Amino acid sequence: MNDRTTDPGRPSPEALLRAAAQEGKGRLKIFLGAAPGVGKTWEMLTEGRQRRDAGVDVVVGIVETHGRRETEALVLGHEVTPRRVVEHRGHSLGEMDLDAILARAPRLVLVDELAHTNDTGSRHPKRYQDVEELLDAGIDVYSTLNIQHVESLNDVVASFTRVRVRETVPDSILEQAEIEVVDIPPDELIERLREGKVYVPHEATRALGHFFSKSNLTALRELALRRAAQAVDAQMLEHVRANALAGSFAVGERIVVAVSEHPHAAGLVRAGKRLADALKAPWAAVHIETQRNQHFTDADRRQLADTLALASRLGAETASIPATGVAEGIRDYCRNARATQIVIGKSSRSWWFELRHGSVVDRLVRTIGEVAVHVMPSGEPVSTVPAGNTRGERARGHWGRPVDYVWTLMMVCALTVLGRLLVEAIDLGNIALLYLVPVMFAAATFGLRAGLFAGLASSLAYNFFFLPPTGTLTVNNPENVISILVLLGVAIVTSQFAARVKAQADLAGSSSRQNAALASFSRQLTAAATQDELMQAICADVARLLDVRTALLLPSTNGPNLQAAYPPEDRLDQIELAAAQWAIDNEQPAGRGSSTLTASDWLFHPLRASAASGRGVLGVLGIAREDAGDPLRSDQVPLLMSLLDQASIALDRMALEEESQKARQVGERDRLRSALLSSVSHDLRTPLTTIISAAQELRKHSSSDLVEAIDTEAQRLNRFVANLLDMARVEAGALPMKVEATDLFDAVAGAVHDTRASLHGRPVEVDIVPDIPLVRLDPVLLHHCLINLLDNAGRYGDPGTPIVIRCRRLPDALALSVIDHGPGIPPGQEKRVFETFTRLEGSDRVRHGTGLGLAIVKGFAEAMGLTVEAANTDDPAGATSPGITGARFTIRIPEHLIIAHLDSEDVP
């Protein structure tokens, strides 16, 4: 829960600070589209040309024309910054030259494709980070973005397009940008695709069948329009808050639900949720803290906490606002939040109660202004006295403590004695003023009713002891009657003001104490360096602030695991562990004081991760008291909720930091392993070359078995070193590729020829249809893949059985398979066989091998845009031994790499 006490009559300090932070920075404008092809780049270039014609210094930082002639024509005439050339996997790529643009320092720069990922060697990994640096330098930027690249909408888009976008942009970028939606109807975009104005015709046909369906485009279009409207609405609110403008500015609906401690408030929250969903609007649940909160029972406070927790789970912003009155607090909050609709409940109260205290709903309707008020009846009368109190407790809560009136009466007596001593020195009017002192003191210290009692006692004492005839309550002079009435009236008014100031001071003090506790708690969590220190700090601070015992448990496969406690706990009983597990599974409190497993002495609250991280429940925090009573007092519930929120954020942050550290360690380990592989392979290559050359020379002069063995083993060792070197290149991403038209039949024949010695006479059956088309691949990498697959089949297949190489045309690909007739792959190991240095256990056929061959096949295939998979088969190739099982390794060549008609550009 948060406290919002901003005065709507003055500018928001936070908004002013954010506006000041933008001074001196460039302005960002994003051309937002629902999908590729709507004309974002065209619109950006057109507006850039208009700005250039108006005298603005405009430079093109980077624009992707994708071969569209109309777009290329718009680039002509602009000053274009040359791209920075980057070498990647043997290819020369062009990236935006950030340093050149900063040195040129134009007034406006055009940067296409904001979500682009920069190549290795760039200063920033993402292009939007380049844009942020340009903005910090005071340069305005125009850029383009598709709605599926917005971080918060990534899961939503993937849910209906079935495509997970990897390149995303944080929502904060859109929040600081001016947004222009570039939109065309889905039918028109589909027609542009068919005409080849977005993709080349072959790719356009596939796109129309998948991502660019009319239903997907319509949904993306709606997302783009709604996200743009949200950004504009947020910027408008920021402006009106910074300038303290009056009015709700209801261009978008914003809903506030007023909740109280009554059970029917949960119904108000659900009604507000339904209204917000229907209007697609943000909403908030707010409770107004007044002096009456001091008289809440434990049940009232628990009910209020449950209601606010329900609102938070349903997606509302929750707030608890101190105010002098409920209507005034709701009105001020709605003005600050620029709310357009309010949902409030109206309880059934007696006419006498409303005559004395008025109706909150009526006052709100009269003073709220142009805001719609939804009044929901509670359906049952609400008692004006907290339930569960005895008559004596009601009297004490309503009228205060008897000792307060005793002290008040003693002060009146003291002032009476002082007045009698001064009666000869001052006139009666000044003595009457003296009686205002106990009135103000009693009202400020003990409350309104004690102040009224002081006023009445002061009037009687003034009449009895000072007005003639003294010693009686009779008043002879009419002027003295007026003096008594004035004194009594001033006492009443003064008591009311003093009591109101006291109530405000009490609320402010309570709020400041809670804020100070939360600030101290936050500092302790920030100072923790490890997860163990963090968990111990959470337990220690919660125990100190709430005066309870605490325990923090994390979920594991064996149930909740106790990680920290204060005071230290060795273990928890089974009933406590069951309650903790229930809280983890259901994301709800469990244990004493909740509605589940109340036999436990502990109350467990779940610590939930943020919705964006998708981690669910991180752990549970248990609290208990030494006397085995209820773990929490009712007034501690709001503070506990805030502490739980901060603890969840800290645990989530620590988990992310540990995962990041592990990722860095894995990266460093892989880097060292690649360096080792590269070093070893290069150091072995030179002596091996010498040995092989010497063995070949010896074979010319001698045909002994010893020379043959030396040559064979040297060749095998040479292949091993080559595999090491290839694996190092795969992991380093440094595979040079020369893509050209490749005949699969020739590629297979070459691989069979080069492996005839290592296959030891194993027959190879080639089953490739004559009309198989050419493919656009790197023939050298494909040759390496086939050699390793044939070598693997020769080592694992049954002696004397054939190895089958088969190629067939599928609806969307070519499938090139190598099949052995051997024991096959153990169930569940189909993916593991492609891991580096993996050799399947339990096979007596493998006398040698490194476990690198299949990993190299996978790396080379993926570098060419292919996929490779392993499975078992029952002789699908129709070989000479029907029914024999074996392993089948299939390389799938996708449709876009198949050459249907040989063009001049495909000729090597």
Coordinates of N, CA and C in Angstrom, one line a residue, residues 23 68 102 111 113 131 154 168 174 188 204 254-255 332 351 394 414 468 521 602 653 666 825 848 858 886:
E23 N 15.4 18.4 -19.4 CA 16.0 19.6 -19.9 C 17.4 19.3 -20.5
R68 N 13.1 -1.9 -51.2 CA 11.9 -1.3 -51.7 C 12.3 0.0 -52.4
L102 N 27.5 11.3 -33.3 CA 27.8 12.2 -32.2 C 28.8 13.3 -32.6
V111 N 16.6 7.1 -37.2 CA 17.2 5.8 -36.9 C 16.1 4.7 -37.0
E113 N 14.2 0.9 -37.1 CA 14.2 -0.4 -36.4 C 14.8 -0.2 -35.0
V131 N 20.2 5.0 -29.2 CA 19.3 6.2 -29.3 C 19.3 7.0 -28.0
N154 N 5.0 -8.7 -25.1 CA 5.7 -9.8 -25.7 C 4.9 -11.1 -25.5
T168 N 13.2 -7.0 -28.0 CA 12.2 -6.2 -27.4 C 12.8 -4.8 -26.9
L174 N 8.9 4.0 -24.6 CA 7.7 4.6 -25.1 C 7.1 5.7 -24.2
E188 N -5.7 -4.2 -46.6 CA -4.8 -3.4 -47.4 C -3.3 -3.9 -47.2
A204 N 6.6 -13.8 -48.8 CA 5.3 -13.3 -48.5 C 4.2 -14.3 -48.5
R254 N -10.4 6.4 -15.9 CA -9.6 6.0 -14.7 C -10.6 5.9 -13.6
I255 N -10.5 4.7 -12.9 CA -11.6 4.3 -12.0 C -11.0 4.2 -10.6
D332 N -10.0 14.5 -2.8 CA -8.7 14.9 -3.0 C -7.9 13.8 -3.8
W351 N -32.0 7.2 10.3 CA -32.1 8.7 9.9 C -31.5 9.6 11.0
R394 N -17.4 0.1 24.7 CA -18.0 1.1 23.8 C -18.0 2.5 24.5
A414 N -7.9 24.6 38.8 CA -6.7 25.4 39.0 C -6.8 26.8 38.4
P468 N -21.7 38.0 39.6 CA -22.6 38.3 40.7 C -24.1 37.8 40.4
F521 N 13.8 -0.6 6.7 CA 13.7 -1.9 6.2 C 14.4 -2.0 4.8
W602 N 2.0 -20.7 13.7 CA 2.6 -19.7 12.8 C 1.6 -19.3 11.8
R653 N 15.1 -9.6 -6.8 CA 16.3 -9.0 -7.3 C 17.6 -9.8 -7.0
V666 N 29.2 -19.3 -16.6 CA 29.1 -20.3 -17.7 C 29.8 -19.7 -19.0
I825 N 19.1 -45.6 -30.5 CA 19.4 -44.6 -29.4 C 18.5 -44.9 -28.2
H848 N 36.5 -46.3 -29.8 CA 37.2 -45.0 -29.7 C 36.2 -43.9 -30.1
K858 N 25.5 -30.7 -35.5 CA 24.5 -29.7 -35.0 C 24.9 -28.3 -35.2
G886 N 17.5 -49.3 -36.0 CA 18.7 -48.6 -36.0 C 18.4 -47.1 -35.7

